[in-house]
Short mmCIF file of C-alpha atoms in Angstrom, two decimals:
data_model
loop_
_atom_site.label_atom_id
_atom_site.label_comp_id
_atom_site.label_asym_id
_atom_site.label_seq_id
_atom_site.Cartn_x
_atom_site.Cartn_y
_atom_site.Cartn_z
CA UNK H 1 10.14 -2.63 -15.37
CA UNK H 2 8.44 -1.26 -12.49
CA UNK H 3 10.60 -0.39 -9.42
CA UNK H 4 11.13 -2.75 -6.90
CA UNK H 5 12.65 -2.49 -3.50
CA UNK H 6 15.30 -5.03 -3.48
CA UNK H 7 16.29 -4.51 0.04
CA UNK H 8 13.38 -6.69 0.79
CA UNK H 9 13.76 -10.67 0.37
CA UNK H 10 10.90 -13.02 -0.85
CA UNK H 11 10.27 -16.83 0.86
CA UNK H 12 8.37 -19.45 -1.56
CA UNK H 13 7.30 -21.60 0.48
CA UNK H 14 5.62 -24.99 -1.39
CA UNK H 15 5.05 -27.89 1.03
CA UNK H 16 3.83 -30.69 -1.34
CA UNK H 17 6.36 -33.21 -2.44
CA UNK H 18 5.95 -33.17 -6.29
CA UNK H 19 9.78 -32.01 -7.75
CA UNK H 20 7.73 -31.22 -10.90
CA UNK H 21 6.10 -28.15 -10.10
CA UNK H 22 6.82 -25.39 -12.44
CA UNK H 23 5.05 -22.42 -10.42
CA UNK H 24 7.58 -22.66 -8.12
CA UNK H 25 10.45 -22.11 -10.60
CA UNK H 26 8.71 -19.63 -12.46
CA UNK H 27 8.36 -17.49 -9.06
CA UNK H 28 11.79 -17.87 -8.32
CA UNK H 29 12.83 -16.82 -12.19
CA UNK H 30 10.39 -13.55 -11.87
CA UNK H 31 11.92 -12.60 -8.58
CA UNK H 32 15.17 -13.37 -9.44
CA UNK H 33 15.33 -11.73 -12.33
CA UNK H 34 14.16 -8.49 -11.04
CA UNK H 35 16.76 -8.27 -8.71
CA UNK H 36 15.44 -9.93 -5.44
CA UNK H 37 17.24 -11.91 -3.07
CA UNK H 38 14.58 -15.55 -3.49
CA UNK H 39 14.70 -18.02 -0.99
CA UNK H 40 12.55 -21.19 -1.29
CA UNK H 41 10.95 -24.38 1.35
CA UNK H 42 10.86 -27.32 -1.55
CA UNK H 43 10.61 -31.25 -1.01
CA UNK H 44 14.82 -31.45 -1.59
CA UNK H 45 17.83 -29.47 -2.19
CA UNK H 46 18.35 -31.70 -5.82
CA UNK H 47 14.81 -30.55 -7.32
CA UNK H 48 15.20 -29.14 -10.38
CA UNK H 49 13.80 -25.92 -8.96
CA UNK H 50 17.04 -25.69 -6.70
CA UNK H 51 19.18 -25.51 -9.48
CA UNK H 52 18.12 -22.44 -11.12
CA UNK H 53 20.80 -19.33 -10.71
CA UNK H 54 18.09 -17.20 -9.22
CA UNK H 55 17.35 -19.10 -6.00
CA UNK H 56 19.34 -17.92 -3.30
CA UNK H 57 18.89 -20.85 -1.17
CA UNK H 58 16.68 -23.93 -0.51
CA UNK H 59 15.35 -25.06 2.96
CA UNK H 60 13.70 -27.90 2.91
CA UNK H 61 9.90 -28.97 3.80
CA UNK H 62 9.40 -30.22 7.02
CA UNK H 63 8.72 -34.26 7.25
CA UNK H 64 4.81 -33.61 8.70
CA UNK H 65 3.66 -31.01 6.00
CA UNK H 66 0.65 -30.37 8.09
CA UNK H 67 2.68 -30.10 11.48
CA UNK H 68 1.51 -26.27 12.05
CA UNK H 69 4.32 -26.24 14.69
CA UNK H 70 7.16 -27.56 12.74
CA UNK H 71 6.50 -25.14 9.67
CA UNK H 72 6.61 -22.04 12.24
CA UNK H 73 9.80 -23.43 13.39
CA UNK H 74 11.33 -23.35 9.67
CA UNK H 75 10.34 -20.68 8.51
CA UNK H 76 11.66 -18.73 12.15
CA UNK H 77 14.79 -19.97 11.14
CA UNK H 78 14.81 -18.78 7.93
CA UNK H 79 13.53 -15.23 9.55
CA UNK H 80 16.62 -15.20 11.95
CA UNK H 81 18.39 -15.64 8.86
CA UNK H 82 17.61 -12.19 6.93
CA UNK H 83 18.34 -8.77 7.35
CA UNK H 84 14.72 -7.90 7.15
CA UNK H 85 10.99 -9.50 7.14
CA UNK H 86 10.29 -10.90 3.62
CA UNK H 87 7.85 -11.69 1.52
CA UNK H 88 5.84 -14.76 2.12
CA UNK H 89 4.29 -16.53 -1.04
CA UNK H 90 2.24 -19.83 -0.47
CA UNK H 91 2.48 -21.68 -3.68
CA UNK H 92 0.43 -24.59 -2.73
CA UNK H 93 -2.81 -25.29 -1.00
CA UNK H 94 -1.31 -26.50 2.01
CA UNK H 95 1.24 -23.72 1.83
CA UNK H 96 -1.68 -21.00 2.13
CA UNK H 97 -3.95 -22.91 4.35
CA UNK H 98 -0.85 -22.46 6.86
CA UNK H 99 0.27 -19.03 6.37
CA UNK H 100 -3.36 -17.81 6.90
CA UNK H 101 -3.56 -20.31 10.24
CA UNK H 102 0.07 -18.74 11.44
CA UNK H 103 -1.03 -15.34 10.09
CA UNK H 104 -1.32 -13.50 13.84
CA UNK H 105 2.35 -15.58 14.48
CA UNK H 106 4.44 -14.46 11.47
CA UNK H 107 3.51 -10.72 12.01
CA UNK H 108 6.64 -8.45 12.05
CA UNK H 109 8.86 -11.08 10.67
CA UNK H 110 7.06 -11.65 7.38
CA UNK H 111 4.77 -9.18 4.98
CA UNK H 112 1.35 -10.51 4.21
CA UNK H 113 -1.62 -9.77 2.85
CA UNK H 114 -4.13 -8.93 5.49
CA UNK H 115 -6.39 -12.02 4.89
CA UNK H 116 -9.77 -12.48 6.55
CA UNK H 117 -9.57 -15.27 9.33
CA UNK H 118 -10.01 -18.76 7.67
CA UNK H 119 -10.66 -17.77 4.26
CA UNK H 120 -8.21 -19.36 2.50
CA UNK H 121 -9.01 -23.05 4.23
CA UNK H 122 -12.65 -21.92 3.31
CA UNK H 123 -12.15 -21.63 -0.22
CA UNK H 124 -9.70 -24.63 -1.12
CA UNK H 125 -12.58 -26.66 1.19
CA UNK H 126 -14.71 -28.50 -1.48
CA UNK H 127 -17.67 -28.36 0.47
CA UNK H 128 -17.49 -24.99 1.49
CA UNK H 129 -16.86 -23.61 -2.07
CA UNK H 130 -20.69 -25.59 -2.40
CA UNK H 131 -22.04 -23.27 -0.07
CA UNK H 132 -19.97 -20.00 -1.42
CA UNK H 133 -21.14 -20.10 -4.67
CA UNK H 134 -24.74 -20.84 -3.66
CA UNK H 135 -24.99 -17.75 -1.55
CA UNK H 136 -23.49 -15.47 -4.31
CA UNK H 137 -25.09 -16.77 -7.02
CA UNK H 138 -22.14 -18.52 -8.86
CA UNK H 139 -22.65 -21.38 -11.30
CA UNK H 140 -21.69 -24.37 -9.97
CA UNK H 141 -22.22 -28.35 -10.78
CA UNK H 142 -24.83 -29.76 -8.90
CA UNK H 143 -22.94 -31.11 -5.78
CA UNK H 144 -23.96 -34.10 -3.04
CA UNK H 145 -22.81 -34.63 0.17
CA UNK H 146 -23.60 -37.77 1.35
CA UNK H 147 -23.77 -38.64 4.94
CA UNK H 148 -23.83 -42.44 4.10
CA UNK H 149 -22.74 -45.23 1.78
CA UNK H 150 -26.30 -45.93 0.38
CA UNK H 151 -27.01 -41.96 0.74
CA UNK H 152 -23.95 -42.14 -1.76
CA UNK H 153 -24.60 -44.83 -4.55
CA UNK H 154 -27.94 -43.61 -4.49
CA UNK H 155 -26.51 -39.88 -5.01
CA UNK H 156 -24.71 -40.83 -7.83
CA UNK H 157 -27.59 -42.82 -9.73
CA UNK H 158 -29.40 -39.34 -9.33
CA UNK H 159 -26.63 -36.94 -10.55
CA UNK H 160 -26.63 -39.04 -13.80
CA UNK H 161 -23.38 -41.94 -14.19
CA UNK H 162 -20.96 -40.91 -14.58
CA UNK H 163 -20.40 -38.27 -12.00
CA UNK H 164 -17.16 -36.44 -10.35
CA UNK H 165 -15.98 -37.60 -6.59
CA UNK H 166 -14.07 -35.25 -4.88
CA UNK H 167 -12.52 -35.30 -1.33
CA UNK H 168 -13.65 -31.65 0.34
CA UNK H 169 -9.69 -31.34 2.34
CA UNK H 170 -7.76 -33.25 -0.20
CA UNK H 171 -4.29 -32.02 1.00
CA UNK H 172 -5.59 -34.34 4.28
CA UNK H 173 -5.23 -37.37 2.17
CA UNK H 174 -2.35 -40.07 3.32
CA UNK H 175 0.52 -40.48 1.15
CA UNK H 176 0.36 -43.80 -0.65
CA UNK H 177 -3.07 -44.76 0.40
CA UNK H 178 -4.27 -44.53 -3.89
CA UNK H 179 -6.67 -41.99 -3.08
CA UNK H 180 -7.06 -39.28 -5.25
CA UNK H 181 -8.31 -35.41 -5.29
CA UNK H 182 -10.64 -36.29 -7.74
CA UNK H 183 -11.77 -39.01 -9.70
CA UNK H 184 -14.93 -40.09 -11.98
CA UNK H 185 -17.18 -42.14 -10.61
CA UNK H 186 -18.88 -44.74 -13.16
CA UNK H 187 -21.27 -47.04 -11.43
CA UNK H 188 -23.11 -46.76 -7.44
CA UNK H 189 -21.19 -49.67 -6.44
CA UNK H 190 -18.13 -47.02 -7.03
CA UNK H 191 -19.12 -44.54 -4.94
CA UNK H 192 -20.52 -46.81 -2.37
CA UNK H 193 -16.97 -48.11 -1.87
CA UNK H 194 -15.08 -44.98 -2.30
CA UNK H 195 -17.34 -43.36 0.74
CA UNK H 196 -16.54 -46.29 2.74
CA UNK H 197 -12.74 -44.95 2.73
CA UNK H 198 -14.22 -41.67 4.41
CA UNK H 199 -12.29 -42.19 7.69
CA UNK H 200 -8.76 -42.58 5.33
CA UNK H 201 -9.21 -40.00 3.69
CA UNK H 202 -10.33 -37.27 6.26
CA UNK H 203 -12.77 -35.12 5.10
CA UNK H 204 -16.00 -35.25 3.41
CA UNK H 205 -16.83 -37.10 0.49
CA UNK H 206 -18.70 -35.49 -2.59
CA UNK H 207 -20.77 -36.33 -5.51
CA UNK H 208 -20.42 -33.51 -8.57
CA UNK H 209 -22.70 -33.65 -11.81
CA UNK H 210 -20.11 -34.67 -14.51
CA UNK H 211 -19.70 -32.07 -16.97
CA UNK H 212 -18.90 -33.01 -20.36
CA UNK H 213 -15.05 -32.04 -20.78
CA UNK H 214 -13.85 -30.28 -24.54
CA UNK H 215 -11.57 -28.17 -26.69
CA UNK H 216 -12.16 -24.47 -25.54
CA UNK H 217 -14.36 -25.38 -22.70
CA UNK H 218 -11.87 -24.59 -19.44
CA UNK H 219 -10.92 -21.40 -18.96
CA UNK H 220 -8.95 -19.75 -15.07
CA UNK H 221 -8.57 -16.65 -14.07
CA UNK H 222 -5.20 -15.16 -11.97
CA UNK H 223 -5.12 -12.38 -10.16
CA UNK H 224 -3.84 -10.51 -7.11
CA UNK H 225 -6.49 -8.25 -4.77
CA UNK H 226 -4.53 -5.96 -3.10
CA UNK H 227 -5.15 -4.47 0.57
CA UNK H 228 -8.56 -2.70 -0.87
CA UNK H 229 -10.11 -5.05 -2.06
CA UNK H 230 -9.64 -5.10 -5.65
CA UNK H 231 -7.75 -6.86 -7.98
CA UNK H 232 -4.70 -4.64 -9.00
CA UNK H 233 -3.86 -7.38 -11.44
CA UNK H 234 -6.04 -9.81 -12.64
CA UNK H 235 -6.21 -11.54 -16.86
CA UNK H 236 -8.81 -14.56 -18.11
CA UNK H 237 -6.78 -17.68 -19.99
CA UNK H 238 -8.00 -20.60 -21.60
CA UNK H 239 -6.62 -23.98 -21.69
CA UNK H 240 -5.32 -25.32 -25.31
CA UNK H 241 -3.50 -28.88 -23.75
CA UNK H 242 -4.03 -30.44 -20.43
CA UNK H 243 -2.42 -33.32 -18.55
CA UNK H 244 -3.99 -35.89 -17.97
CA UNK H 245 -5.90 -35.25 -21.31
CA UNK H 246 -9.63 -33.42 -20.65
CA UNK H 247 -9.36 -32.89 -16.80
CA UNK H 248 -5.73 -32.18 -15.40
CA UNK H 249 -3.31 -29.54 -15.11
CA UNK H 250 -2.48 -26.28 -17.87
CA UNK H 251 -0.12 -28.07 -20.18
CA UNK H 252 -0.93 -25.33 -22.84
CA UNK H 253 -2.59 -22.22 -22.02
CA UNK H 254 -3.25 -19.16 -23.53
CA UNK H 255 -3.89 -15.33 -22.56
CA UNK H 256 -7.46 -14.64 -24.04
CA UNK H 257 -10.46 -12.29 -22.79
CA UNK H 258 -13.25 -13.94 -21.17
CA UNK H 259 -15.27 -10.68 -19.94
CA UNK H 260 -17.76 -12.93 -18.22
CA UNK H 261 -15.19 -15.29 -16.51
CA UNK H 262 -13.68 -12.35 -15.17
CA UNK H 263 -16.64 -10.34 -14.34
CA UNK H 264 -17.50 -13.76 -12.12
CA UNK H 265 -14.09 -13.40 -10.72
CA UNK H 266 -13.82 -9.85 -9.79
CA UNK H 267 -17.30 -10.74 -8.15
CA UNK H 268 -16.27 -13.19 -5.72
CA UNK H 269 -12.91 -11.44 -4.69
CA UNK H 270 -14.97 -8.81 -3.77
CA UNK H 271 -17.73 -9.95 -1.66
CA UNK H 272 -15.31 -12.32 0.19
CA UNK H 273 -12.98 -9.31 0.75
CA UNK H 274 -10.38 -12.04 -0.19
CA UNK H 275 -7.00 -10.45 -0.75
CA UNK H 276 -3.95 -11.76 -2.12
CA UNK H 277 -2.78 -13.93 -5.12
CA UNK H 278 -5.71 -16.49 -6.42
CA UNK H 279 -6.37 -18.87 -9.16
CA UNK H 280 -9.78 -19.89 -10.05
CA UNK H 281 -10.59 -22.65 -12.67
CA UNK H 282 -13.93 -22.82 -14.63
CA UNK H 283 -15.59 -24.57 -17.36
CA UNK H 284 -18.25 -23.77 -19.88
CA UNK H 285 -21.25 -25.85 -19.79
CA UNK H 286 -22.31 -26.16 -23.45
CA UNK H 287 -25.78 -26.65 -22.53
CA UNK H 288 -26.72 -23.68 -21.25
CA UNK H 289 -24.04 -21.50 -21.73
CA UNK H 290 -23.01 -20.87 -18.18
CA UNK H 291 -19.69 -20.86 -17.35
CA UNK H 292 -18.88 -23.47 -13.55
CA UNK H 293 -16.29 -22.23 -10.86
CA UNK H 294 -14.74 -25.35 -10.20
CA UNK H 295 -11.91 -24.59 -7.81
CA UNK H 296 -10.91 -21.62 -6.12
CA UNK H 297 -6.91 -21.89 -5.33
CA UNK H 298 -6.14 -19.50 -2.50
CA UNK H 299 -2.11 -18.94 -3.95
CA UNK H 300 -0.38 -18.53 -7.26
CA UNK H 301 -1.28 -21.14 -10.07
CA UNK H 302 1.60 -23.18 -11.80
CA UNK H 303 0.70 -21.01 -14.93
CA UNK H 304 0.99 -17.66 -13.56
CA UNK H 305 3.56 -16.35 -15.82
CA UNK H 306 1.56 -16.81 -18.90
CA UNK H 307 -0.38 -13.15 -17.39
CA UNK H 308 2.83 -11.54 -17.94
CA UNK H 309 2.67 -7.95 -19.78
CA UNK H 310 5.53 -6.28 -21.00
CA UNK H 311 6.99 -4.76 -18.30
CA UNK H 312 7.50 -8.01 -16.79
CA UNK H 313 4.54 -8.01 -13.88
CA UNK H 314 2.56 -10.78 -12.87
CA UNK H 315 0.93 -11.54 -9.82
CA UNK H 316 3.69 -12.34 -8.02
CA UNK H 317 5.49 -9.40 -8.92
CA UNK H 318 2.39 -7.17 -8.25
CA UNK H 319 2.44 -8.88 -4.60
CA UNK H 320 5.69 -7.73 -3.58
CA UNK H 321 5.38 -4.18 -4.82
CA UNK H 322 2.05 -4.57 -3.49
CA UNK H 323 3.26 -5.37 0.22
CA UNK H 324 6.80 -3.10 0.09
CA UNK H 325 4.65 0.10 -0.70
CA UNK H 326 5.31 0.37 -4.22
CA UNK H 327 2.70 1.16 -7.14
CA UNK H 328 1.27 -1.82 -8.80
CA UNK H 329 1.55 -0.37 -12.42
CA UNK H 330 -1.82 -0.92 -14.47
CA UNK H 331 -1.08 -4.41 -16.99
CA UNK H 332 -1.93 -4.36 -20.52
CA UNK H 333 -3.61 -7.03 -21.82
CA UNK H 334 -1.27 -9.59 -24.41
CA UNK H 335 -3.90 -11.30 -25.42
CA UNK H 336 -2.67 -14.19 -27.50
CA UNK H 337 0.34 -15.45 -25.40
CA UNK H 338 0.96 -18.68 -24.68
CA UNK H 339 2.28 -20.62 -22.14
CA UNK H 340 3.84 -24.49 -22.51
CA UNK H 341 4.72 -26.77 -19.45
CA UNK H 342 7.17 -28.98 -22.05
CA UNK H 343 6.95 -32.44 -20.43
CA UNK H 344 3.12 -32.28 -20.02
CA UNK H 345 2.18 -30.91 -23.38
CA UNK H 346 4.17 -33.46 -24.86
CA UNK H 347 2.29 -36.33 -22.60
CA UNK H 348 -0.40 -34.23 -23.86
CA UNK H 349 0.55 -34.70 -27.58
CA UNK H 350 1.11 -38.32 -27.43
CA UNK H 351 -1.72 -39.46 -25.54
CA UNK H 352 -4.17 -37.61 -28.62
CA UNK H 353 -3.58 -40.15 -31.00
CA UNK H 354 -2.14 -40.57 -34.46
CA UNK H 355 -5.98 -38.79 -35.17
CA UNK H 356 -5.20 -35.69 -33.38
CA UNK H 357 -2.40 -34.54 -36.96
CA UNK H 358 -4.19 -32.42 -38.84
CA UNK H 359 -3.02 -31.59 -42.22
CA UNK H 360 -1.81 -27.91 -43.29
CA UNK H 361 -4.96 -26.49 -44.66
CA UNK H 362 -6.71 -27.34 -41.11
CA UNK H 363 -4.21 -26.14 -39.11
CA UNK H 364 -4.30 -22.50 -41.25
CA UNK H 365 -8.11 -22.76 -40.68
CA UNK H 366 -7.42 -22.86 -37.04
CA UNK H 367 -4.77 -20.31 -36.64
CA UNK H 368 -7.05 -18.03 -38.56
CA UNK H 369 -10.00 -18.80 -35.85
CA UNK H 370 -8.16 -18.18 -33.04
CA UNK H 371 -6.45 -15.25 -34.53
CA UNK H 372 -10.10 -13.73 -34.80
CA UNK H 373 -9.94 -14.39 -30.68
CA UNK H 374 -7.46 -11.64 -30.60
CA UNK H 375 -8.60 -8.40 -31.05
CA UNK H 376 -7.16 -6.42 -33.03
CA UNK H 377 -5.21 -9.27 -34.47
CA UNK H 378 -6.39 -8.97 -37.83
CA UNK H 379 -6.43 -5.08 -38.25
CA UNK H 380 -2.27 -4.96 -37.89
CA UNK H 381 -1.98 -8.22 -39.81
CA UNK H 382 -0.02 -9.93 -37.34
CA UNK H 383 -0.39 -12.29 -34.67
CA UNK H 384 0.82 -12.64 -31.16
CA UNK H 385 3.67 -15.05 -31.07
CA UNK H 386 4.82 -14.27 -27.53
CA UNK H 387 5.59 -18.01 -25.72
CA UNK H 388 6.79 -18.75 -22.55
CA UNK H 389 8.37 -22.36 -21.87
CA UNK H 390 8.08 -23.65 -17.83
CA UNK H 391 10.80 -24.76 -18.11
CA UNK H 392 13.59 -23.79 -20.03
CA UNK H 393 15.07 -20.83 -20.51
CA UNK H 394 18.00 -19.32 -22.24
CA UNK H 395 19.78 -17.14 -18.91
CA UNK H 396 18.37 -20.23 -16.96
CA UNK H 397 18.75 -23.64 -18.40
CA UNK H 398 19.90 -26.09 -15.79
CA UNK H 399 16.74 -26.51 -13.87
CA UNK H 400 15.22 -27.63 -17.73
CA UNK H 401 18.48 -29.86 -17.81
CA UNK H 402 17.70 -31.15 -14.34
CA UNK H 403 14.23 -31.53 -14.75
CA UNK H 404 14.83 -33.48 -17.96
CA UNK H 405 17.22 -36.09 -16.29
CA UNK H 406 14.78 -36.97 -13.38
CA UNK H 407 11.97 -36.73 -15.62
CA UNK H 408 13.26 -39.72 -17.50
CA UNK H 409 14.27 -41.44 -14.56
CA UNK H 410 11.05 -41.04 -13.11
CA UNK H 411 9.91 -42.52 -16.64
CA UNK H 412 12.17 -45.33 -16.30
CA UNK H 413 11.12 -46.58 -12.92
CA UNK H 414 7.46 -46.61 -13.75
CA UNK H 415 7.83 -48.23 -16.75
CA UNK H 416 10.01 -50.90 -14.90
CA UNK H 417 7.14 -51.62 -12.09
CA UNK H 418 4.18 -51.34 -14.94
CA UNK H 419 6.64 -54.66 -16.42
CA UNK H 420 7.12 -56.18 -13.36
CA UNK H 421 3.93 -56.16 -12.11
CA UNK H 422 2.63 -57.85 -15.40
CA UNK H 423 5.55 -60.10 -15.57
CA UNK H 424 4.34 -61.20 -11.92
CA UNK H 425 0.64 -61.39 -12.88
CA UNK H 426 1.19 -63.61 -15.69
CA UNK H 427 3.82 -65.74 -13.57
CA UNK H 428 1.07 -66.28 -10.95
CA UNK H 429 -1.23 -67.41 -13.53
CA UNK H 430 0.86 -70.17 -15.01
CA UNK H 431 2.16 -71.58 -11.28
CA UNK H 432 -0.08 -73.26 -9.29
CA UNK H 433 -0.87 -71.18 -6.03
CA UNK H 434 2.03 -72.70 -3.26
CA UNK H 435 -0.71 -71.41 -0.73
CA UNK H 436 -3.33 -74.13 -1.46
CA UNK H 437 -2.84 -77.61 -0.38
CA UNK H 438 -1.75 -80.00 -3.45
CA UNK H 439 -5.07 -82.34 -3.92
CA UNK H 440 -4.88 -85.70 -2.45
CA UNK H 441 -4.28 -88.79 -5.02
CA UNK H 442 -6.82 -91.18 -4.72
CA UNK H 443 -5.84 -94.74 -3.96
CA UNK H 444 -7.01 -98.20 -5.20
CA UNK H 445 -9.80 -99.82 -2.39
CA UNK H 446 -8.35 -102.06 -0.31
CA UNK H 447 -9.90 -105.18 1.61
CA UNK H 448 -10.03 -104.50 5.62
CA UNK H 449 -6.81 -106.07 7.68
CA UNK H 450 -7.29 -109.40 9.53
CA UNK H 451 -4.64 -110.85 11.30
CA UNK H 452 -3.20 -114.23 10.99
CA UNK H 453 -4.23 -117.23 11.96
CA UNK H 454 -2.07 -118.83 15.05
CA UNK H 455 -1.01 -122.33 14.70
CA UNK H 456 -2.02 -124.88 17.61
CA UNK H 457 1.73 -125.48 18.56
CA UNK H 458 3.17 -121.94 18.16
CA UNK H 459 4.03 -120.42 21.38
CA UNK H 460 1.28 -117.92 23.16
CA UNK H 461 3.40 -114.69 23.34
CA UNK H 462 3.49 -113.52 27.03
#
């Protein structure tokens, strides 16, 4: 293990509100483990994150994650609070996106990388990733911006149904307005209504050419460029399992080389001097062979630790040697270890399908395949078993305990408004709506009132 100076702290700071997010423990484990005092801003003091035996302690996330004012405030009060300046590691977009907009503020009482102005808002910014990989020559799916609701469905017709929407500033979007980072778009009528939340959402819409999701076909790359420019650390992975199935998160990855991935990588860290930790996603068109850069995430991906050699160093690791002055020791390549998120790969699992079991003589077929992945896998006759879990761990196993527990009751609770909702839905259909007036009941005709005939000697009433 490479030397690290303990004397100096480290501050995760992760401003989203999802209690699920692995990244965050697995930075606090890494840390932890090698000897560092870890303090962490998460959405509550219960997340399964704060129960792990390496956090020091939890501050919590102000109310207004994008209140630039309030997050100075916090994390000056968690300054005042240690001996020295620590380590500050963004560990969401909106995380980074701060720390490099209070970059001149936090000097002296936190070590950073020295990041070019604006460049991490640049690169999280949909629309301006457009523009990046156009002027370096990246691959990139063919991207509208419309300016208008017709500009839009018409955009969409030309891109070829059905096509990716994306919102260029998503952490701008409202809590609880059903608006999402990204969604497929399947007819012009779609996309004429989604641009016509524009306003809601905050920030541009666009219209991506839809490429064809598959097994093998999305690959990231992490890595940390250090204060000259080039990335000390920096391994290619490909996805195995995702969540939801074909276009979400890592629930299975695995450490594989990708030398043109990482060539495109190394590429763009360089000519946008960008330094610090980054995680860029990609996928191979089959077409033509090219592999897309889909996102560029200016902070640590939730899979980080599967890039972990054996000495222990990852890219959070290699950051704070990086920053305290220490050497950022060369890693080795493990090519063939894997990484599982538990709860996602097994959403992952279930949502293939009773298809998806394949019997023994397939499943030797494919371990022999992607043992020929591995080089040098064949020549010693063995193959890399080396798996990481997100979750649980052995010197550790309370936040996988705690994580469990709300991940059932989170279970539980959407289950129970799925039912309700239907229960409702089918109620409404079988009562007539109370809303509408009851229809009137026609009545028999009746022959027009005359009144009665006055005898001669009644009385004339006065």
């Amino acid at each position: 293990m490479p030397s690290f100076d303990t004397r100096v702290p480290a501050v995760l700071m992760r401003l989203d509100r999802n209690p699920f997010h692995h990244g965050t423990l697995g930075a606090v484990r890494s840390l932890g483990r090698a000897g560092i005092e870890v303090h962490a801003v998460i959405e509550a003091a219960r997340s399964p994150v704060g129960r792990s035996r390496y956090l020091r302690r939890a501050h919590l996330r102000p109310d207004r994650s994008t209140d630039l004012s309030e997050i100075q405030r916090l994390l000056s009060e968690i300054a005042d609070g240690l001996a020295t300046p620590a380590v500050l590691i963004a560990l969401d977009d909106v995380s980074a996106i701060a720390v490099g907009r209070l970059q001149q503020r936090l000097a002296g009482r936190y070590l950073l990388p020295e990041q070019p102005s604006g460049l991490p808002e640049r690169v999280a910014d949909k629309a301006e990733l457009v523009e990046i990989c156009g002027a370096l020559d990246i691959p990139h799916p063919r991207t509208v911006i419309p300016t208008g609701a017709e500009e839009a469905a018409t955009a969409a017709w030309s891109l070829g149904l059905p096509v990716v929407a994306k919102w260029s500033r998503p952490w701008l979007l409202p809590d609880g307005a059903g608006l999402r980072s990204t969604q497929v778009v399947r007819s012009p009528k779609e996309a004429r209504e989604l641009y016509g939340r524009s306003d809601e959402a905050g920030s541009r819409l666009l219209l991506q050419e839809f490429l064809p999701p598959g097994r093998d076909l999305d690959w990231f790359f992490h890595g940390y460029s250090g204060s000259g420019g080039e990335c000390l650390v920096g391994a290619t992975g490909r996805k195995e399992r995702s969540w939801p199935v074909g276009a979400g998160l890592t629930a299975v990855g695995r450490w594989l080389p990708n030398p043109d991935v990482e060539r495109m990588a190394r590429q763009i860290v360089s000519s946008l001097g960008y330094r610090g930790i980054l995680d860029l996603d990609f996928r191979l068109e089959t077409a033509t062979g090219a592999y897309h850069l889909l996102d560029f995430n200016p902070r640590a991906g939730a899979q980080f630790r599967l890039f972990t050699d054996g000495s222990g160093t990852d890219v959070v690791r290699a950051l704070h040697l990086d920053l305290t002055g220490r050497d950022v020791p060369a890693q080795p390549a493990a090519h063939g270890r894997s990484f599982v998120v538990e709860n996602y790969a097994f959403l992952s699992c279930l949502s293939s399908g009773p298809f998806s079991w394949r019997t023994r003589a397939e499943r030797a077929r494919a371990e022999a395949a992607r043992a020929e992945e591995v080089p040098g896998a064949q020549a010693s006759g063995a193959r890399p078993r080396s798996v990481e879990t997100a979750w649980f761990a052995l010197d550790d196993p309370l936040p996988a305990c705690s994580m469990a527990v709300a991940w059932f009751l989170h279970a539980v609770r959407r289950a129970w408004r799925r039912a309700w909702s239907q229960c409702w839905r089918r109620l409404r259909r079988t009562r007539p709506d109370r809303r509408s007036p009851p229809p009137a009941v026609p009545h028999a005709p009746q022959a027009p009132h005359t009144p009665p005939k006055r005898s001669v000697s009644s009385p004339r009433p006065r």
